Amino acid sequence: MPHHIAVIGAGTIGASWAALFLARGHDVAASDPSPQGEAFARRFIDNAWPTLETLGWVAPGASPSRFRFHKDPTAAADGAAFVQESGPEREEAKVDLFATIDAAAPPDTVIASSSSGLLISRITAKCRRPERCVIGHPFNPPHLIPLVEVVGGDRTSPQAIDAAMAFYRSVGKHPIHIKKEVRGHVANRLQAALWREAIHLVAEGVVSVADADAAVAYGPGLRWALMGPHLTFHLAGGEGGMAHFMSHIGPAVQSWMDDLGAPRLTPEVQQTIVAGVAEEAGTRSIADLQKWRDRKLIDILRAASP
């Protein structure tokens, strides 16, 4: 049965969420304070729709025409069965926005934040019903990348976690439950760890920006599209699996870990990275790179599907 889903904040992330929810057959009411908010969201949805159709993710009866837009987040949240907040990544702004949504949404409705690193326990400081609030952090673009990180706070109920996990599964996402609040959640911290070492190697003159990217994209990145680091190393252990890997390769890996760098993003390091990325991108604009990425993501999603 179609539900009314509210998307509060209809920028790049929110509009992408809206496209996915619409494709799965829901009605979507969105809100964004930007004067161009509605035009941007509708344009994004229209552009994303052919890709969602190509992937076979558009449910019977689903349509972009089931999208409504409101300037007032209260109007969008009114009567919603699920709320996905994707406003600015500023704690103080989210605290006030969550209080507004909490007052407007039905009492049993789960309210999820797309925040990439903030803590839901702090975001809900002014909420009357913090027990129904969670982090539901997607990866960009949400209408394509399956992962959603679900994080509860110190006042979030187990029922809200279960409801959020079930809802995300129902729209084709792959939710994971993060059991303890940490800044940046899990996937972003893993990304940061890898990027930290890539920056260190560039700053030390070991490798260029382009070759550091190639070392991931044409090597472990291809395996990581199918399985994470633990299962990857389980296979690396041969017939003995992870136990064999730990006993035979573990000491070498420990020595690499001990030698990892801890760079600082000084102005000089920042400029080195910016210049290296500009050289790697060449004449390709951001829009060109986004289109190329999305085409390749479709191929990867098709190949990786069970």
CSV table of C-alpha atoms in Angstrom, one decimal:
chain,number,residue,atom,x,y,z
A,1,MET,CA,0.0,0.0,0.0
A,2,PRO,CA,1.5,3.4,-0.9
A,3,HIS,CA,2.4,5.6,1.9
A,4,HIS,CA,2.9,9.4,2.3
A,5,ILE,CA,6.6,9.9,2.7
A,6,ALA,CA,8.0,13.3,3.8
A,7,VAL,CA,11.3,14.5,2.5
A,8,ILE,CA,12.5,17.6,4.5
A,9,GLY,CA,15.3,19.2,2.6
A,10,ALA,CA,15.2,18.7,-1.1
A,11,GLY,CA,18.7,19.4,-2.3
A,12,THR,CA,20.9,16.9,-3.9
A,13,ILE,CA,20.4,14.2,-1.2
A,14,GLY,CA,16.8,14.9,-0.5
A,15,ALA,CA,15.8,15.0,-4.1
A,16,SER,CA,17.6,11.7,-4.7
A,17,TRP,CA,15.7,10.2,-1.8
A,18,ALA,CA,12.4,11.6,-3.2
A,19,ALA,CA,13.1,10.0,-6.6
A,20,LEU,CA,13.7,6.6,-5.0
A,21,PHE,CA,10.6,6.8,-2.8
A,22,LEU,CA,8.4,7.8,-5.8
A,23,ALA,CA,9.9,4.9,-7.9
A,24,ARG,CA,8.9,2.5,-5.1
A,25,GLY,CA,5.3,3.6,-5.4
A,26,HIS,CA,5.0,6.0,-2.6
A,27,ASP,CA,3.5,9.5,-2.5
A,28,VAL,CA,6.2,12.1,-1.6
A,29,ALA,CA,5.7,15.5,0.1
A,30,ALA,CA,8.9,17.5,0.1
A,31,SER,CA,10.0,20.8,1.7
A,32,ASP,CA,12.9,23.1,1.2
A,33,PRO,CA,13.5,26.8,2.0
A,34,SER,CA,15.4,27.6,-1.2
A,35,PRO,CA,13.5,29.7,-3.8
A,36,GLN,CA,14.7,27.2,-6.4
A,37,GLY,CA,14.0,24.2,-4.2
A,38,GLU,CA,10.9,22.9,-6.0
A,39,ALA,CA,12.3,23.4,-9.5
A,40,PHE,CA,15.6,21.6,-8.5
A,41,ALA,CA,13.8,18.7,-7.0
A,42,ARG,CA,11.4,18.2,-9.9
A,43,ARG,CA,14.3,18.4,-12.4
A,44,PHE,CA,16.4,15.9,-10.4
A,45,ILE,CA,13.5,13.4,-10.2
A,46,ASP,CA,12.8,13.7,-13.9
A,47,ASN,CA,16.5,13.1,-14.7
A,48,ALA,CA,16.8,10.2,-12.3
A,49,TRP,CA,13.6,8.5,-13.5
A,50,PRO,CA,15.0,6.9,-16.7
A,51,THR,CA,17.9,5.4,-14.7
A,52,LEU,CA,15.4,3.9,-12.2
A,53,GLU,CA,13.4,2.5,-15.0
A,54,THR,CA,16.5,1.0,-16.6
A,55,LEU,CA,17.3,-0.8,-13.3
A,56,GLY,CA,13.8,-2.1,-13.0
A,57,TRP,CA,13.2,-0.3,-9.8
A,58,VAL,CA,10.0,1.5,-10.8
A,59,ALA,CA,7.0,-0.1,-9.2
A,60,PRO,CA,3.6,-0.5,-11.0
A,61,GLY,CA,1.7,2.8,-10.7
A,62,ALA,CA,4.7,4.8,-9.5
A,63,SER,CA,5.0,8.2,-11.0
A,64,PRO,CA,6.8,11.5,-10.6
A,65,SER,CA,3.4,13.1,-10.6
A,66,ARG,CA,2.9,11.9,-7.1
A,67,PHE,CA,5.4,14.5,-5.8
A,68,ARG,CA,4.1,17.5,-3.9
A,69,PHE,CA,6.2,20.4,-2.7
A,70,HIS,CA,5.7,22.7,0.3
A,71,LYS,CA,7.7,25.6,1.6
A,72,ASP,CA,6.7,24.7,5.1
A,73,PRO,CA,8.2,21.5,6.6
A,74,THR,CA,5.2,21.2,8.9
A,75,ALA,CA,2.9,20.8,5.9
A,76,ALA,CA,5.1,18.2,4.3
A,77,ALA,CA,5.4,16.2,7.6
A,78,ASP,CA,1.7,16.3,8.4
A,79,GLY,CA,0.3,12.8,8.0
A,80,ALA,CA,3.6,11.2,6.9
A,81,ALA,CA,4.2,7.5,7.5
A,82,PHE,CA,8.0,8.1,7.4
A,83,VAL,CA,10.1,11.3,7.4
A,84,GLN,CA,13.5,11.6,5.8
A,85,GLU,CA,15.3,14.8,6.8
A,86,SER,CA,18.2,16.0,4.6
A,87,GLY,CA,18.8,19.5,5.7
A,88,PRO,CA,22.1,21.3,6.1
A,89,GLU,CA,24.8,19.4,8.0
A,90,ARG,CA,24.8,21.8,11.0
A,91,GLU,CA,23.8,20.6,14.4
A,92,GLU,CA,22.1,23.7,15.5
A,93,ALA,CA,20.0,23.9,12.3
A,94,LYS,CA,19.0,20.2,12.7
A,95,VAL,CA,18.0,20.6,16.3
A,96,ASP,CA,15.4,23.2,15.4
A,97,LEU,CA,14.3,21.4,12.3
A,98,PHE,CA,13.8,18.1,14.2
A,99,ALA,CA,11.8,19.9,16.8
A,100,THR,CA,9.5,21.3,14.1
A,101,ILE,CA,9.2,17.9,12.4
A,102,ASP,CA,8.6,16.2,15.7
A,103,ALA,CA,5.7,18.5,16.5
A,104,ALA,CA,4.1,18.0,13.0
A,105,ALA,CA,4.5,14.3,12.2
A,106,PRO,CA,2.1,11.7,13.6
A,107,PRO,CA,3.2,10.3,17.0
A,108,ASP,CA,4.3,6.9,15.8
A,109,THR,CA,6.1,8.1,12.6
A,110,VAL,CA,9.8,7.4,12.5
A,111,ILE,CA,11.9,10.5,11.7
A,112,ALA,CA,15.3,9.8,10.1
A,113,SER,CA,18.1,12.1,9.4
A,114,SER,CA,20.5,11.8,6.4
A,115,SER,CA,23.3,13.4,8.5
A,116,SER,CA,26.7,12.1,7.4
A,117,GLY,CA,28.3,12.5,10.8
A,118,LEU,CA,26.2,14.2,13.5
A,119,LEU,CA,24.8,12.3,16.6
A,120,ILE,CA,21.0,11.8,16.8
A,121,SER,CA,21.2,12.1,20.6
A,122,ARG,CA,22.2,15.7,20.1
A,123,ILE,CA,20.0,16.5,17.1
A,124,THR,CA,16.9,15.5,19.1
A,125,ALA,CA,17.7,17.8,22.1
A,126,LYS,CA,14.4,19.7,21.6
A,127,CYS,CA,12.2,16.9,20.5
A,128,ARG,CA,9.2,15.7,22.6
A,129,ARG,CA,9.4,12.2,21.1
A,130,PRO,CA,13.1,11.5,20.7
A,131,GLU,CA,12.4,7.8,21.0
A,132,ARG,CA,11.2,7.7,17.3
A,133,CYS,CA,14.2,9.5,15.8
A,134,VAL,CA,17.2,7.8,14.1
A,135,ILE,CA,20.0,8.5,11.7
A,136,GLY,CA,19.3,7.1,8.3
A,137,HIS,CA,22.5,8.0,6.5
A,138,PRO,CA,22.6,7.2,2.8
A,139,PHE,CA,25.5,7.3,0.3
A,140,ASN,CA,25.3,9.7,-2.6
A,141,PRO,CA,23.3,9.3,-4.8
A,142,PRO,CA,20.7,7.7,-2.5
A,143,HIS,CA,18.5,6.6,-5.4
A,144,LEU,CA,21.4,4.3,-6.7
A,145,ILE,CA,23.7,3.4,-3.8
A,146,PRO,CA,22.0,0.7,-1.6
A,147,LEU,CA,23.7,1.4,1.7
A,148,VAL,CA,21.9,3.1,4.6
A,149,GLU,CA,23.5,3.5,8.0
A,150,VAL,CA,20.8,3.3,10.8
A,151,VAL,CA,21.9,4.7,14.1
A,152,GLY,CA,19.9,5.2,17.3
A,153,GLY,CA,20.6,7.6,20.1
A,154,ASP,CA,20.5,7.3,23.8
A,155,ARG,CA,16.7,7.8,23.8
A,156,THR,CA,15.9,5.9,20.5
A,157,SER,CA,13.6,2.9,21.0
A,158,PRO,CA,14.4,-0.5,19.6
A,159,GLN,CA,11.0,-0.3,17.8
A,160,ALA,CA,12.1,2.8,15.9
A,161,ILE,CA,15.3,1.0,14.8
A,162,ASP,CA,13.4,-2.0,13.6
A,163,ALA,CA,10.8,0.2,11.8
A,164,ALA,CA,13.5,2.2,10.0
A,165,MET,CA,15.4,-1.0,9.0
A,166,ALA,CA,12.2,-2.5,7.6
A,167,PHE,CA,11.2,0.6,5.8
A,168,TYR,CA,14.6,0.9,4.1
A,169,ARG,CA,14.5,-2.7,3.1
A,170,SER,CA,11.1,-2.2,1.6
A,171,VAL,CA,12.4,0.5,-0.8
A,172,GLY,CA,15.3,-1.7,-1.9
A,173,LYS,CA,18.0,-0.3,0.3
A,174,HIS,CA,20.6,-2.3,2.3
A,175,PRO,CA,20.4,-0.9,5.8
A,176,ILE,CA,23.0,-1.7,8.5
A,177,HIS,CA,22.5,-1.1,12.2
A,178,ILE,CA,25.3,0.8,13.8
A,179,LYS,CA,25.0,-0.1,17.5
A,180,LYS,CA,26.9,2.8,19.0
A,181,GLU,CA,27.0,6.5,18.1
A,182,VAL,CA,30.3,7.7,16.7
A,183,ARG,CA,30.9,10.8,14.7
A,184,GLY,CA,30.9,10.0,11.0
A,185,HIS,CA,29.2,6.7,11.6
A,186,VAL,CA,31.0,3.7,10.1
A,187,ALA,CA,31.3,4.0,6.3
A,188,ASN,CA,32.5,7.6,6.4
A,189,ARG,CA,35.1,6.7,9.0
A,190,LEU,CA,36.3,3.8,6.8
A,191,GLN,CA,36.5,6.2,3.8
A,192,ALA,CA,38.4,8.8,6.0
A,193,ALA,CA,40.9,6.1,7.1
A,194,LEU,CA,41.7,5.2,3.5
A,195,TRP,CA,41.8,8.9,2.3
A,196,ARG,CA,44.1,9.8,5.2
A,197,GLU,CA,46.7,7.3,4.0
A,198,ALA,CA,46.2,8.4,0.4
A,199,ILE,CA,46.8,12.0,1.4
A,200,HIS,CA,49.9,11.0,3.5
A,201,LEU,CA,51.4,9.1,0.5
A,202,VAL,CA,50.8,12.0,-1.8
A,203,ALA,CA,52.2,14.6,0.7
A,204,GLU,CA,55.3,12.4,1.2
A,205,GLY,CA,55.9,12.3,-2.6
A,206,VAL,CA,55.3,8.5,-2.8
A,207,VAL,CA,52.6,8.7,-5.4
A,208,SER,CA,50.6,11.2,-7.5
A,209,VAL,CA,47.0,12.0,-6.8
A,210,ALA,CA,45.9,10.2,-9.9
A,211,ASP,CA,48.0,7.1,-9.2
A,212,ALA,CA,46.7,7.0,-5.6
A,213,ASP,CA,43.2,7.0,-7.0
A,214,ALA,CA,44.2,4.4,-9.6
A,215,ALA,CA,45.6,2.2,-6.8
A,216,VAL,CA,42.1,1.9,-5.4
A,217,ALA,CA,39.9,2.1,-8.5
A,218,TYR,CA,41.8,-0.6,-10.5
A,219,GLY,CA,42.8,-2.8,-7.5
A,220,PRO,CA,40.9,-3.4,-4.2
A,221,GLY,CA,38.1,-1.1,-5.2
A,222,LEU,CA,36.9,-3.6,-7.8
A,223,ARG,CA,36.7,-6.3,-5.1
A,224,TRP,CA,35.1,-3.9,-2.6
A,225,ALA,CA,32.2,-3.5,-5.0
A,226,LEU,CA,31.3,-7.1,-4.2
A,227,MET,CA,32.6,-7.7,-0.6
A,228,GLY,CA,34.1,-5.8,2.3
A,229,PRO,CA,37.7,-6.0,3.6
A,230,HIS,CA,37.0,-8.9,6.1
A,231,LEU,CA,35.5,-11.2,3.5
A,232,THR,CA,38.1,-10.1,1.0
A,233,PHE,CA,40.9,-11.2,3.3
A,234,HIS,CA,39.0,-14.4,4.2
A,235,LEU,CA,39.4,-15.3,0.5
A,236,ALA,CA,43.0,-14.2,0.5
A,237,GLY,CA,43.6,-16.9,3.1
A,238,GLY,CA,42.9,-19.6,0.6
A,239,GLU,CA,41.4,-22.8,1.9
A,240,GLY,CA,42.3,-21.8,5.5
A,241,GLY,CA,40.3,-18.6,5.2
A,242,MET,CA,40.6,-15.8,7.7
A,243,ALA,CA,42.3,-18.0,10.3
A,244,HIS,CA,45.1,-18.8,7.8
A,245,PHE,CA,45.3,-15.2,6.7
A,246,MET,CA,45.7,-14.0,10.3
A,247,SER,CA,48.4,-16.5,11.2
A,248,HIS,CA,50.5,-16.1,8.0
A,249,ILE,CA,49.8,-12.5,6.8
A,250,GLY,CA,48.6,-10.9,10.0
A,251,PRO,CA,52.2,-9.9,11.2
A,252,ALA,CA,52.9,-8.2,7.9
A,253,VAL,CA,49.6,-6.3,7.9
A,254,GLN,CA,50.3,-5.2,11.5
A,255,SER,CA,53.7,-3.7,10.3
A,256,TRP,CA,51.8,-1.8,7.6
A,257,MET,CA,49.3,-0.5,10.1
A,258,ASP,CA,52.1,0.6,12.4
A,259,ASP,CA,53.7,2.6,9.5
A,260,LEU,CA,50.5,4.4,8.4
A,261,GLY,CA,50.7,8.2,8.3
A,262,ALA,CA,48.8,10.9,10.2
A,263,PRO,CA,48.8,13.9,7.8
A,264,ARG,CA,47.4,17.3,8.6
A,265,LEU,CA,45.4,19.2,6.0
A,266,THR,CA,47.7,22.2,6.0
A,267,PRO,CA,47.2,24.8,3.3
A,268,GLU,CA,50.1,23.3,1.4
A,269,VAL,CA,48.7,19.8,1.5
A,270,GLN,CA,45.3,21.0,0.5
A,271,GLN,CA,46.7,22.8,-2.5
A,272,THR,CA,48.6,19.7,-3.5
A,273,ILE,CA,45.5,17.6,-3.4
A,274,VAL,CA,43.4,20.3,-5.2
A,275,ALA,CA,46.0,20.6,-8.0
A,276,GLY,CA,46.3,16.9,-8.3
A,277,VAL,CA,42.6,16.3,-8.7
A,278,ALA,CA,42.3,19.1,-11.2
A,279,GLU,CA,45.0,17.4,-13.3
A,280,GLU,CA,43.3,14.0,-12.9
A,281,ALA,CA,39.9,15.4,-13.9
A,282,GLY,CA,41.4,17.2,-16.9
A,283,THR,CA,38.7,18.7,-19.1
A,284,ARG,CA,35.9,16.7,-17.5
A,285,SER,CA,33.4,18.9,-15.6
A,286,ILE,CA,31.7,17.9,-12.4
A,287,ALA,CA,28.6,17.2,-14.5
A,288,ASP,CA,30.6,15.0,-16.9
A,289,LEU,CA,32.1,13.0,-14.0
A,290,GLN,CA,28.7,12.6,-12.4
A,291,LYS,CA,27.1,11.2,-15.6
A,292,TRP,CA,30.1,8.8,-16.1
A,293,ARG,CA,29.9,7.7,-12.5
A,294,ASP,CA,26.1,7.0,-12.7
A,295,ARG,CA,26.5,5.0,-16.0
A,296,LYS,CA,29.2,2.9,-14.4
A,297,LEU,CA,27.2,2.5,-11.2
A,298,ILE,CA,24.3,1.0,-13.2
A,299,ASP,CA,26.7,-1.5,-14.7
A,300,ILE,CA,28.1,-2.4,-11.3
A,301,LEU,CA,24.7,-2.7,-9.6
A,302,ARG,CA,23.6,-5.0,-12.4
A,303,ALA,CA,26.7,-7.2,-12.1
A,304,ALA,CA,26.6,-7.3,-8.3
A,305,SER,CA,22.9,-8.1,-7.9
A,306,PRO,CA,22.3,-11.6,-6.4
